[in-house]
mmCIF file of C-alpha atoms and ligand atoms in Angstrom:
data_model
loop_
_atom_site.group_PDB
_atom_site.id
_atom_site.type_symbol
_atom_site.label_atom_id
_atom_site.label_comp_id
_atom_site.label_asym_id
_atom_site.label_seq_id
_atom_site.Cartn_x
_atom_site.Cartn_y
_atom_site.Cartn_z
ATOM 1 C CA MET X 10 23.630 14.596 -27.712
ATOM 2 C CA ASN X 11 26.853 13.841 -29.458
ATOM 3 C CA LEU X 12 28.184 17.720 -28.383
ATOM 4 C CA ALA X 13 26.544 16.976 -25.203
ATOM 5 C CA TYR X 14 28.868 14.120 -24.779
ATOM 6 C CA ARG X 15 31.786 15.237 -26.268
ATOM 7 C CA TRP X 16 31.262 18.606 -23.747
ATOM 8 C CA PHE X 17 30.558 15.718 -20.994
ATOM 9 C CA CYS X 18 33.873 14.011 -21.875
ATOM 10 C CA ARG X 19 35.904 17.331 -22.264
ATOM 11 C CA LEU X 20 36.606 16.606 -25.925
ATOM 12 C CA ASP X 21 36.873 19.285 -28.326
ATOM 13 C CA LEU X 22 35.128 18.846 -31.865
ATOM 14 C CA SER X 23 37.971 17.578 -33.442
ATOM 15 C CA ASP X 24 39.417 15.380 -30.926
ATOM 16 C CA PRO X 25 38.835 11.263 -31.679
ATOM 17 C CA VAL X 26 36.222 9.823 -30.077
ATOM 18 C CA PRO X 27 36.732 6.518 -28.083
ATOM 19 C CA ASN X 28 36.007 3.080 -29.502
ATOM 20 C CA HIS X 29 31.888 2.708 -28.848
ATOM 21 C CA SER X 30 32.588 -0.165 -26.518
ATOM 22 C CA THR X 31 34.819 1.374 -24.407
ATOM 23 C CA PHE X 32 31.998 2.276 -21.643
ATOM 24 C CA SER X 33 30.917 -1.440 -21.514
ATOM 25 C CA LYS X 34 34.328 -3.017 -21.235
ATOM 26 C CA ASN X 35 34.982 -0.376 -18.207
ATOM 27 C CA ARG X 36 31.705 -1.239 -16.529
ATOM 28 C CA HIS X 37 32.406 -5.114 -16.645
ATOM 29 C CA GLY X 38 35.805 -4.483 -15.776
ATOM 30 C CA ARG X 39 37.613 -1.613 -13.903
ATOM 31 C CA PHE X 40 34.240 -0.024 -12.852
ATOM 32 C CA ARG X 41 32.687 -3.431 -11.532
ATOM 33 C CA GLU X 42 36.210 -4.135 -9.352
ATOM 34 C CA SER X 43 36.905 -0.906 -8.233
ATOM 35 C CA LYS X 44 32.737 -0.174 -7.195
ATOM 36 C CA LEU X 45 33.089 2.991 -9.160
ATOM 37 C CA LEU X 46 29.394 3.280 -9.431
ATOM 38 C CA ARG X 47 28.547 2.833 -5.633
ATOM 39 C CA HIS X 48 31.285 5.122 -4.725
ATOM 40 C CA LEU X 49 29.734 7.629 -7.204
ATOM 41 C CA PHE X 50 26.369 7.167 -5.692
ATOM 42 C CA GLU X 51 28.104 7.304 -2.109
ATOM 43 C CA LYS X 52 29.361 11.001 -2.800
ATOM 44 C CA THR X 53 25.863 12.394 -3.658
ATOM 45 C CA VAL X 54 24.649 11.071 -0.329
ATOM 46 C CA ALA X 55 27.480 12.252 1.454
ATOM 47 C CA ARG X 56 27.117 15.785 -0.552
ATOM 48 C CA CYS X 57 22.942 15.914 0.270
ATOM 49 C CA ILE X 58 24.464 15.170 4.028
ATOM 50 C CA ALA X 59 26.569 17.940 4.055
ATOM 51 C CA ASP X 60 24.052 20.413 2.549
ATOM 52 C CA GLY X 61 21.734 19.585 5.229
ATOM 53 C CA LEU X 62 19.315 17.656 2.833
ATOM 54 C CA VAL X 63 19.645 14.349 5.213
ATOM 55 C CA SER X 64 18.858 14.571 8.982
ATOM 56 C CA GLY X 65 18.513 10.513 8.988
ATOM 57 C CA GLN X 66 15.775 10.481 11.549
ATOM 58 C CA ARG X 67 12.697 9.498 9.498
ATOM 59 C CA LEU X 68 13.480 7.153 7.009
ATOM 60 C CA ALA X 69 11.126 5.070 4.509
ATOM 61 C CA ALA X 70 11.662 1.925 2.611
ATOM 62 C CA ASP X 71 10.141 0.398 -0.271
ATOM 63 C CA ALA X 72 10.563 -1.820 -3.525
ATOM 64 C CA SER X 73 9.439 -1.566 -7.430
ATOM 65 C CA LEU X 74 9.534 -4.208 -9.862
ATOM 66 C CA ILE X 75 11.550 -3.581 -13.307
ATOM 67 C CA GLU X 76 10.903 -5.307 -16.283
ATOM 68 C CA ALA X 77 14.070 -7.801 -16.627
ATOM 69 C CA ASP X 78 15.541 -8.068 -20.040
ATOM 70 C CA ALA X 79 14.477 -11.307 -20.640
ATOM 71 C CA ASN X 80 11.188 -12.916 -22.492
ATOM 72 C CA LYS X 81 9.209 -16.022 -21.868
ATOM 73 C CA GLN X 82 9.663 -17.456 -25.568
ATOM 74 C CA ASN X 83 13.405 -17.842 -24.206
ATOM 75 C CA SER X 84 12.505 -19.908 -20.875
ATOM 76 C CA THR X 85 11.845 -23.253 -19.224
ATOM 77 C CA PRO X 86 9.378 -24.272 -16.975
ATOM 78 C CA LYS X 87 10.374 -25.032 -13.414
ATOM 79 C CA GLU X 88 10.000 -28.938 -14.084
ATOM 80 C CA TYR X 89 12.237 -29.115 -16.864
ATOM 81 C CA TRP X 90 14.715 -26.415 -15.130
ATOM 82 C CA ASP X 91 18.318 -27.998 -14.255
ATOM 83 C CA ARG X 92 21.293 -26.135 -13.576
ATOM 84 C CA SER X 93 23.477 -28.783 -13.206
ATOM 85 C CA THR X 94 23.181 -28.787 -16.981
ATOM 86 C CA ILE X 95 24.997 -25.487 -17.275
ATOM 87 C CA ASP X 96 28.720 -25.436 -18.432
ATOM 88 C CA PRO X 97 29.850 -22.302 -16.587
ATOM 89 C CA ASP X 98 32.716 -21.716 -18.731
ATOM 90 C CA ASP X 99 30.985 -21.861 -21.903
ATOM 91 C CA ALA X 100 27.886 -19.558 -20.666
ATOM 92 C CA PRO X 101 27.104 -16.120 -20.842
ATOM 93 C CA ARG X 102 28.185 -13.784 -18.463
ATOM 94 C CA ALA X 103 24.548 -13.198 -16.799
ATOM 95 C CA VAL X 104 24.400 -16.883 -16.284
ATOM 96 C CA LYS X 105 27.452 -17.033 -14.547
ATOM 97 C CA GLU X 106 26.350 -14.112 -12.181
ATOM 98 C CA TYR X 107 23.593 -16.427 -11.854
ATOM 99 C CA LEU X 108 25.705 -19.225 -10.857
ATOM 100 C CA ASP X 109 27.628 -16.785 -8.208
ATOM 101 C CA VAL X 110 24.812 -15.297 -6.348
ATOM 102 C CA LEU X 111 23.001 -18.625 -6.328
ATOM 103 C CA ASP X 112 24.208 -18.604 -2.111
ATOM 104 C CA ASP X 113 22.997 -15.017 -1.855
ATOM 105 C CA ALA X 114 20.507 -13.885 0.475
ATOM 106 C CA ALA X 115 19.167 -11.096 -2.033
ATOM 107 C CA PHE X 116 18.927 -14.061 -5.101
ATOM 108 C CA GLY X 117 19.618 -17.204 -4.745
ATOM 109 C CA ALA X 118 19.097 -18.053 -0.814
ATOM 110 C CA ALA X 119 16.265 -15.880 -0.601
ATOM 111 C CA SER X 120 13.820 -18.593 -1.328
ATOM 112 C CA THR X 121 13.872 -22.360 -1.776
ATOM 113 C CA VAL X 122 10.529 -22.357 -3.759
ATOM 114 C CA GLU X 123 11.836 -22.425 -7.714
ATOM 115 C CA PRO X 124 9.910 -20.093 -10.013
ATOM 116 C CA LYS X 125 7.530 -20.962 -12.560
ATOM 117 C CA PHE X 126 9.945 -20.287 -15.411
ATOM 118 C CA THR X 127 13.266 -19.382 -15.369
ATOM 119 C CA SER X 128 14.948 -17.169 -18.296
ATOM 120 C CA HIS X 129 17.860 -18.807 -20.359
ATOM 121 C CA SER X 130 19.134 -15.048 -21.048
ATOM 122 C CA ASP X 131 19.032 -13.991 -17.435
ATOM 123 C CA PRO X 132 18.266 -16.748 -15.068
ATOM 124 C CA SER X 133 18.423 -14.322 -11.727
ATOM 125 C CA SER X 134 15.450 -12.413 -13.062
ATOM 126 C CA GLN X 135 12.404 -13.439 -11.365
ATOM 127 C CA TRP X 136 9.376 -14.504 -12.935
ATOM 128 C CA THR X 137 6.257 -12.535 -11.280
ATOM 129 C CA ALA X 138 2.903 -11.556 -11.505
ATOM 130 C CA ALA X 139 2.986 -9.681 -8.633
ATOM 131 C CA ARG X 140 1.180 -6.359 -10.554
ATOM 132 C CA LYS X 141 -1.689 -8.214 -11.199
ATOM 133 C CA GLY X 142 -1.055 -8.222 -14.876
ATOM 134 C CA PRO X 143 0.330 -10.626 -16.816
ATOM 135 C CA ALA X 144 3.480 -11.960 -15.628
ATOM 136 C CA PHE X 145 7.259 -10.945 -16.447
ATOM 137 C CA PHE X 146 10.574 -11.546 -15.907
ATOM 138 C CA SER X 147 12.026 -8.549 -13.267
ATOM 139 C CA TYR X 148 14.527 -7.338 -10.606
ATOM 140 C CA SER X 149 13.380 -5.137 -7.844
ATOM 141 C CA THR X 150 15.027 -1.965 -7.185
ATOM 142 C CA ASN X 151 14.748 -1.317 -3.378
ATOM 143 C CA TYR X 152 15.326 1.949 -2.038
ATOM 144 C CA LEU X 153 15.818 3.904 1.684
ATOM 145 C CA ILE X 154 15.092 7.301 1.397
ATOM 146 C CA ASP X 155 15.144 10.248 4.250
ATOM 147 C CA THR X 156 11.896 11.378 4.187
ATOM 148 C CA ASP X 157 12.975 15.688 5.169
ATOM 149 C CA TYR X 158 13.933 15.855 0.900
ATOM 150 C CA SER X 159 13.099 12.667 -0.330
ATOM 151 C CA VAL X 160 17.252 11.806 -0.370
ATOM 152 C CA ILE X 161 17.665 8.127 -1.696
ATOM 153 C CA VAL X 162 20.360 7.337 1.086
ATOM 154 C CA ASP X 163 20.583 3.540 -0.190
ATOM 155 C CA VAL X 164 19.887 1.452 -2.996
ATOM 156 C CA GLU X 165 19.966 -2.545 -3.701
ATOM 157 C CA GLY X 166 18.985 -4.674 -6.593
ATOM 158 C CA THR X 167 17.300 -8.132 -5.611
ATOM 159 C CA ARG X 168 15.194 -10.674 -6.873
ATOM 160 C CA SER X 169 11.183 -9.709 -6.862
ATOM 161 C CA ILE X 170 10.334 -11.618 -3.922
ATOM 162 C CA ARG X 171 9.232 -10.176 -0.748
ATOM 163 C CA GLN X 172 12.064 -12.365 1.422
ATOM 164 C CA ALA X 173 14.799 -10.581 -0.798
ATOM 165 C CA GLU X 174 13.088 -7.115 -0.395
ATOM 166 C CA VAL X 175 12.584 -7.134 3.195
ATOM 167 C CA GLY X 176 16.431 -8.567 3.574
ATOM 168 C CA SER X 177 17.629 -5.852 1.497
ATOM 169 C CA VAL X 178 16.386 -3.266 3.973
ATOM 170 C CA ARG X 179 18.798 -4.553 6.954
ATOM 171 C CA THR X 180 21.608 -4.765 4.692
ATOM 172 C CA MET X 181 20.818 -0.924 3.479
ATOM 173 C CA LEU X 182 20.348 0.351 7.228
ATOM 174 C CA ASP X 183 23.432 -1.736 8.125
ATOM 175 C CA ARG X 184 25.593 -0.181 5.431
ATOM 176 C CA ILE X 185 24.470 3.571 6.179
ATOM 177 C CA LYS X 186 25.334 3.414 9.538
ATOM 178 C CA GLU X 187 28.992 2.021 8.187
ATOM 179 C CA GLN X 188 29.057 4.361 5.258
ATOM 180 C CA HIS X 189 27.519 7.910 7.060
ATOM 181 C CA ASP X 190 26.925 6.967 10.799
ATOM 182 C CA ILE X 191 23.257 7.178 10.282
ATOM 183 C CA ASP X 192 21.325 5.890 13.075
ATOM 184 C CA PRO X 193 17.620 6.331 12.501
ATOM 185 C CA GLU X 194 14.931 7.206 14.929
ATOM 186 C CA ARG X 195 11.980 5.298 12.872
ATOM 187 C CA LEU X 196 11.667 3.198 9.451
ATOM 188 C CA ILE X 197 8.680 3.544 7.393
ATOM 189 C CA ALA X 198 7.354 0.862 5.286
ATOM 190 C CA ASP X 199 4.398 -0.903 4.116
ATOM 191 C CA SER X 200 2.797 -4.088 5.439
ATOM 192 C CA ALA X 201 5.110 -6.307 3.743
ATOM 193 C CA TYR X 202 7.907 -5.309 5.831
ATOM 194 C CA GLY X 203 5.842 -5.945 8.958
ATOM 195 C CA SER X 204 6.901 -9.404 9.982
ATOM 196 C CA GLY X 205 7.583 -10.541 13.050
ATOM 197 C CA PRO X 206 11.329 -10.784 12.671
ATOM 198 C CA MET X 207 11.779 -7.871 10.646
ATOM 199 C CA LEU X 208 9.808 -5.712 13.507
ATOM 200 C CA GLY X 209 12.082 -7.639 15.956
ATOM 201 C CA TRP X 210 15.533 -6.859 13.978
ATOM 202 C CA LEU X 211 14.305 -2.983 14.081
ATOM 203 C CA VAL X 212 13.264 -2.740 17.751
ATOM 204 C CA ASP X 213 16.778 -4.402 18.864
ATOM 205 C CA ARG X 214 18.373 -1.618 17.187
ATOM 206 C CA ASP X 215 16.077 0.909 18.999
ATOM 207 C CA ILE X 216 14.818 1.936 15.419
ATOM 208 C CA ASN X 217 11.090 2.632 16.086
ATOM 209 C CA PRO X 218 9.342 0.562 13.197
ATOM 210 C CA HIS X 219 6.110 2.914 11.794
ATOM 211 C CA ILE X 220 4.872 -0.185 9.728
ATOM 212 C CA PRO X 221 1.674 -1.788 9.776
ATOM 213 C CA VAL X 222 2.018 -4.857 11.522
ATOM 214 C CA LEU X 223 1.182 -8.224 9.344
ATOM 215 C CA ASP X 224 -0.837 -10.030 11.973
ATOM 216 C CA LYS X 225 -2.212 -13.488 10.679
ATOM 217 C CA ALA X 226 -4.424 -13.893 14.021
ATOM 218 C CA GLY X 227 -7.049 -12.230 13.336
ATOM 219 C CA ARG X 228 -10.683 -13.646 13.032
ATOM 220 C CA THR X 229 -13.307 -13.140 10.499
ATOM 221 C CA ASP X 230 -16.064 -14.915 12.074
ATOM 222 C CA GLY X 231 -16.762 -12.314 14.815
ATOM 223 C CA THR X 232 -15.303 -13.739 17.515
ATOM 224 C CA TRP X 233 -12.628 -12.794 19.694
ATOM 225 C CA SER X 234 -9.376 -12.338 18.379
ATOM 226 C CA ARG X 235 -5.609 -11.986 20.149
ATOM 227 C CA ILE X 236 -5.637 -8.529 19.984
ATOM 228 C CA ASP X 237 -8.961 -8.255 22.354
ATOM 229 C CA PHE X 238 -6.859 -10.079 24.947
ATOM 230 C CA GLU X 239 -4.651 -8.374 27.727
ATOM 231 C CA TRP X 240 -1.100 -9.287 27.836
ATOM 232 C CA ASP X 241 0.548 -9.398 31.216
ATOM 233 C CA PRO X 242 4.564 -9.790 30.723
ATOM 234 C CA ASP X 243 5.097 -10.021 34.604
ATOM 235 C CA ASN X 244 2.791 -13.040 34.545
ATOM 236 C CA ASN X 245 3.685 -14.482 31.270
ATOM 237 C CA GLN X 246 0.234 -14.821 30.916
ATOM 238 C CA TYR X 247 -2.992 -13.523 28.822
ATOM 239 C CA ILE X 248 -5.951 -11.905 30.309
ATOM 240 C CA CYS X 249 -8.914 -12.447 28.492
ATOM 241 C CA PRO X 250 -12.190 -9.728 28.531
ATOM 242 C CA GLU X 251 -13.786 -11.479 31.279
ATOM 243 C CA GLY X 252 -10.550 -10.893 33.526
ATOM 244 C CA GLU X 253 -9.431 -14.968 33.155
ATOM 245 C CA ALA X 254 -6.439 -15.765 32.978
ATOM 246 C CA LEU X 255 -4.450 -17.852 29.999
ATOM 247 C CA LYS X 256 -1.473 -19.394 31.078
ATOM 248 C CA GLN X 257 1.170 -21.488 28.830
ATOM 249 C CA PHE X 258 2.130 -23.611 32.372
ATOM 250 C CA ARG X 259 -0.048 -24.217 34.909
ATOM 251 C CA ARG X 260 2.552 -26.294 37.317
ATOM 252 C CA ASN X 261 6.181 -25.760 37.950
ATOM 253 C CA TYR X 262 8.137 -27.807 35.777
ATOM 254 C CA SER X 263 11.087 -29.426 37.838
ATOM 255 C CA ASP X 264 12.737 -30.039 34.800
ATOM 256 C CA PRO X 265 13.790 -26.419 33.027
ATOM 257 C CA ASN X 266 13.694 -27.389 29.300
ATOM 258 C CA ARG X 267 9.765 -28.429 29.693
ATOM 259 C CA GLY X 268 9.368 -24.544 30.642
ATOM 260 C CA PRO X 269 9.049 -21.326 28.262
ATOM 261 C CA SER X 270 12.261 -21.400 25.843
ATOM 262 C CA GLY X 271 11.515 -17.591 24.599
ATOM 263 C CA LYS X 272 11.623 -18.760 21.414
ATOM 264 C CA GLY X 273 9.142 -19.835 18.854
ATOM 265 C CA VAL X 274 5.635 -19.856 19.094
ATOM 266 C CA ALA X 275 3.874 -20.453 22.314
ATOM 267 C CA LYS X 276 0.581 -21.764 23.485
ATOM 268 C CA TYR X 277 -1.648 -19.818 26.035
ATOM 269 C CA GLN X 278 -4.713 -21.548 27.139
ATOM 270 C CA ALA X 279 -7.958 -20.863 29.658
ATOM 271 C CA LEU X 280 -9.337 -23.824 32.250
ATOM 272 C CA LYS X 281 -11.806 -25.782 30.799
ATOM 273 C CA HIS X 282 -14.296 -25.453 33.277
ATOM 274 C CA THR X 283 -13.532 -21.431 33.629
ATOM 275 C CA CYS X 284 -14.831 -21.156 29.736
ATOM 276 C CA GLN X 285 -17.782 -23.935 29.819
ATOM 277 C CA ALA X 286 -19.501 -21.364 32.677
ATOM 278 C CA CYS X 287 -18.461 -18.040 30.872
ATOM 279 C CA PRO X 288 -21.184 -15.901 29.619
ATOM 280 C CA SER X 289 -19.190 -14.863 26.577
ATOM 281 C CA LYS X 290 -18.107 -17.895 25.476
ATOM 282 C CA MET X 291 -20.225 -17.847 22.287
ATOM 283 C CA LYS X 292 -18.233 -14.782 21.250
ATOM 284 C CA CYS X 293 -14.748 -16.093 22.318
ATOM 285 C CA CYS X 294 -14.512 -19.991 21.649
ATOM 286 C CA PRO X 295 -18.002 -21.329 20.556
ATOM 287 C CA ASN X 296 -16.474 -24.435 18.968
ATOM 288 C CA ALA X 297 -13.493 -25.198 21.488
ATOM 289 C CA ASP X 298 -13.806 -26.178 25.380
ATOM 290 C CA ALA X 299 -11.851 -23.743 26.145
ATOM 291 C CA ARG X 300 -9.573 -20.526 24.532
ATOM 292 C CA LYS X 301 -6.242 -21.338 23.330
ATOM 293 C CA ILE X 302 -4.217 -18.249 21.724
ATOM 294 C CA THR X 303 -0.535 -18.327 20.427
ATOM 295 C CA ARG X 304 2.057 -15.975 21.219
ATOM 296 C CA GLU X 305 5.029 -15.872 18.567
ATOM 297 C CA GLU X 306 8.874 -15.364 19.281
ATOM 298 C CA HIS X 307 8.633 -11.745 18.229
ATOM 299 C CA GLU X 308 5.749 -10.883 19.934
ATOM 300 C CA ASP X 309 6.609 -7.811 21.903
ATOM 301 C CA ALA X 310 8.053 -5.821 19.004
ATOM 302 C CA ARG X 311 5.205 -6.651 17.130
ATOM 303 C CA GLN X 312 3.302 -4.628 20.183
ATOM 304 C CA VAL X 313 5.532 -1.877 19.837
ATOM 305 C CA ALA X 314 4.511 -1.705 16.488
ATOM 306 C CA ARG X 315 0.909 -1.860 17.398
ATOM 307 C CA ASP X 316 1.257 1.001 19.883
ATOM 308 C CA ILE X 317 3.305 2.995 17.402
ATOM 309 C CA ALA X 318 0.187 2.661 14.806
ATOM 310 C CA LYS X 319 -2.154 4.682 17.721
ATOM 311 C CA THR X 320 -0.417 7.740 17.448
ATOM 312 C CA LYS X 321 -0.151 10.698 15.203
ATOM 313 C CA GLN X 322 3.217 10.460 14.208
ATOM 314 C CA TYR X 323 2.202 7.109 12.875
ATOM 315 C CA ALA X 324 -0.010 8.958 10.790
ATOM 316 C CA ILE X 325 2.625 11.207 9.585
ATOM 317 C CA SER X 326 4.541 8.749 8.682
ATOM 318 C CA MET X 327 1.874 7.061 6.295
ATOM 319 C CA ARG X 328 1.914 10.356 4.385
ATOM 320 C CA LEU X 329 5.725 10.397 4.529
ATOM 321 C CA ARG X 330 5.962 6.784 2.845
ATOM 322 C CA LYS X 331 4.401 7.961 -0.353
ATOM 323 C CA LYS X 332 7.581 10.131 -1.053
ATOM 324 C CA VAL X 333 9.136 6.623 -2.015
ATOM 325 C CA GLU X 334 6.727 5.774 -4.067
ATOM 326 C CA MET X 335 6.658 9.230 -5.862
ATOM 327 C CA LEU X 336 10.643 8.439 -6.334
ATOM 328 C CA PHE X 337 9.567 5.355 -8.215
ATOM 329 C CA ALA X 338 7.222 7.137 -10.413
ATOM 330 C CA HIS X 339 9.894 9.383 -11.494
ATOM 331 C CA LEU X 340 12.197 7.040 -12.235
ATOM 332 C CA LYS X 341 9.981 4.855 -14.674
ATOM 333 C CA ARG X 342 8.096 8.117 -15.772
ATOM 334 C CA ILE X 343 10.376 10.865 -16.283
ATOM 335 C CA LEU X 344 13.991 9.032 -15.991
ATOM 336 C CA GLY X 345 12.088 5.980 -18.295
ATOM 337 C CA LEU X 346 13.411 3.024 -16.487
ATOM 338 C CA GLY X 347 10.601 0.709 -17.119
ATOM 339 C CA ARG X 348 12.406 -1.959 -18.592
ATOM 340 C CA LEU X 349 16.509 -2.832 -17.850
ATOM 341 C CA ARG X 350 18.734 -2.666 -20.380
ATOM 342 C CA LEU X 351 21.587 -4.519 -18.670
ATOM 343 C CA ARG X 352 21.477 -8.347 -17.642
ATOM 344 C CA GLY X 353 22.315 -10.011 -14.703
ATOM 345 C CA PRO X 354 22.530 -9.274 -10.838
ATOM 346 C CA CYS X 355 25.293 -7.008 -11.604
ATOM 347 C CA GLY X 356 23.631 -4.951 -14.723
ATOM 348 C CA ALA X 357 20.803 -4.270 -12.713
ATOM 349 C CA ASN X 358 22.438 -3.217 -9.551
ATOM 350 C CA ASP X 359 24.766 -1.014 -11.925
ATOM 351 C CA GLU X 360 21.199 0.462 -13.619
ATOM 352 C CA PHE X 361 19.755 1.230 -10.360
ATOM 353 C CA LEU X 362 22.632 2.820 -8.912
ATOM 354 C CA LEU X 363 23.345 5.040 -11.727
ATOM 355 C CA ALA X 364 19.455 5.930 -11.450
ATOM 356 C CA ALA X 365 19.560 6.733 -7.930
ATOM 357 C CA THR X 366 22.786 9.016 -8.474
ATOM 358 C CA ALA X 367 20.978 10.888 -11.044
ATOM 359 C CA GLN X 368 17.729 11.432 -8.716
ATOM 360 C CA ASN X 369 19.749 12.426 -6.059
ATOM 361 C CA LEU X 370 21.883 14.833 -8.351
ATOM 362 C CA ARG X 371 18.489 16.399 -9.830
ATOM 363 C CA LYS X 372 17.327 16.871 -6.413
ATOM 364 C CA LEU X 373 20.673 18.733 -5.310
ATOM 365 C CA ALA X 374 20.699 20.871 -8.731
ATOM 366 C CA LYS X 375 16.887 21.985 -8.031
ATOM 367 C CA ILE X 376 17.385 22.884 -4.585
ATOM 368 C CA PHE X 377 20.638 24.402 -5.060
ATOM 369 C CA PRO X 378 20.738 25.693 -8.432
ATOM 370 C CA ALA X 379 23.998 26.786 -10.226
ATOM 371 C CA PRO X 380 24.251 30.241 -10.421
ATOM 372 C CA GLN X 381 23.492 31.551 -13.547
ATOM 373 C CA GLN X 382 26.306 32.348 -16.049
ATOM 374 C CA MET X 383 26.085 35.822 -17.483
ATOM 375 C CA ARG X 384 26.166 35.903 -21.337
ATOM 376 C CA LYS X 385 29.189 37.856 -23.044
ATOM 377 C CA ALA X 386 28.312 40.138 -25.231
HETATM 378 S S1 SF4 H 653 -14.753 -18.315 27.191
HETATM 379 FE FE1 SF4 H 653 -12.771 -18.057 28.566
HETATM 380 S S2 SF4 H 653 -11.255 -16.960 27.611
HETATM 381 FE FE2 SF4 H 653 -13.141 -16.568 26.706
HETATM 382 S S3 SF4 H 653 -13.796 -15.141 27.907
HETATM 383 FE FE3 SF4 H 653 -14.745 -16.667 28.825
HETATM 384 S S4 SF4 H 653 -13.561 -17.240 30.287
HETATM 385 FE FE4 SF4 H 653 -12.307 -15.793 29.269
#
């Protein structure tokens, strides 16, 4: 390996080697300030685009937990955690970074809920039991890939909570538009990304959400769910299976502020005497005088996603989604990134960027192998 490093650094066998701390000093200083690692990663993406490996049309996103370099023995339960006692001038680098990203949507501002434990050595890492085994401290690496050749078009490190992971997809989609002018036709993701606001954000940008809708309006008692009622946008009403209208307002208010705002949750209700006389009442609202339905702010976008879910293209997308998971499996099993070596959000981001760069370079080398050099006799 030492010979390989010498060859890589263009050092001759007798040349003096740099001090062992040179790389880490540069990483914390010049590399970080110049965003060298991100620049390097962007170069691999640009190369893949130039070589025709990225059409930018069918993108898939997902997140994976990577264990942080932190242990529970060196942590504080939330009842005793008080960040106001930290002296920033005397704190290690990872703790200073934690204080710096408290207002960052990918870290401190992602949720107001305090984690159950906070690590002393790396307080930005998230205590999580998301793998259904013993809980541990982790960061999430978020990938946005082009499904044509599984090229990673963007990567972002976040806290391991859903809000931060979903938010990172927006960041990445904005960034690839700016960096590479990529306007995807669709985004493929799992149901964690199927909330109303996320679907609304995608539909507003003309990106088709090939994402299972997160729908909490389903009923488990066998009675009809909201999905069984037809939405009539022209008249701002639902039509029930018996053909009756469920309206938000049944009279015209002189004060427009009392009318539908188009924001927040709207409630629709059938007429009491209609439901009382309905033969399907037991299947619809057995315990209420009349049926009520709520409609959320991004219901139009959710409906777009539901309609897409009935198409053949959606079935193809669900198969393509596995490509992100395969990249994560490769990241952990082949590249060995099961646990981070660097601490703090910057350290995690550096490792995620380098790993994604390596995966893209590997892809390029596999598809376009270097011409074999002839051995000299
Ligand atoms: S109970 Fe009311 S809302 Fe439900 S199907 Fe009958 S009329 Fe329609």
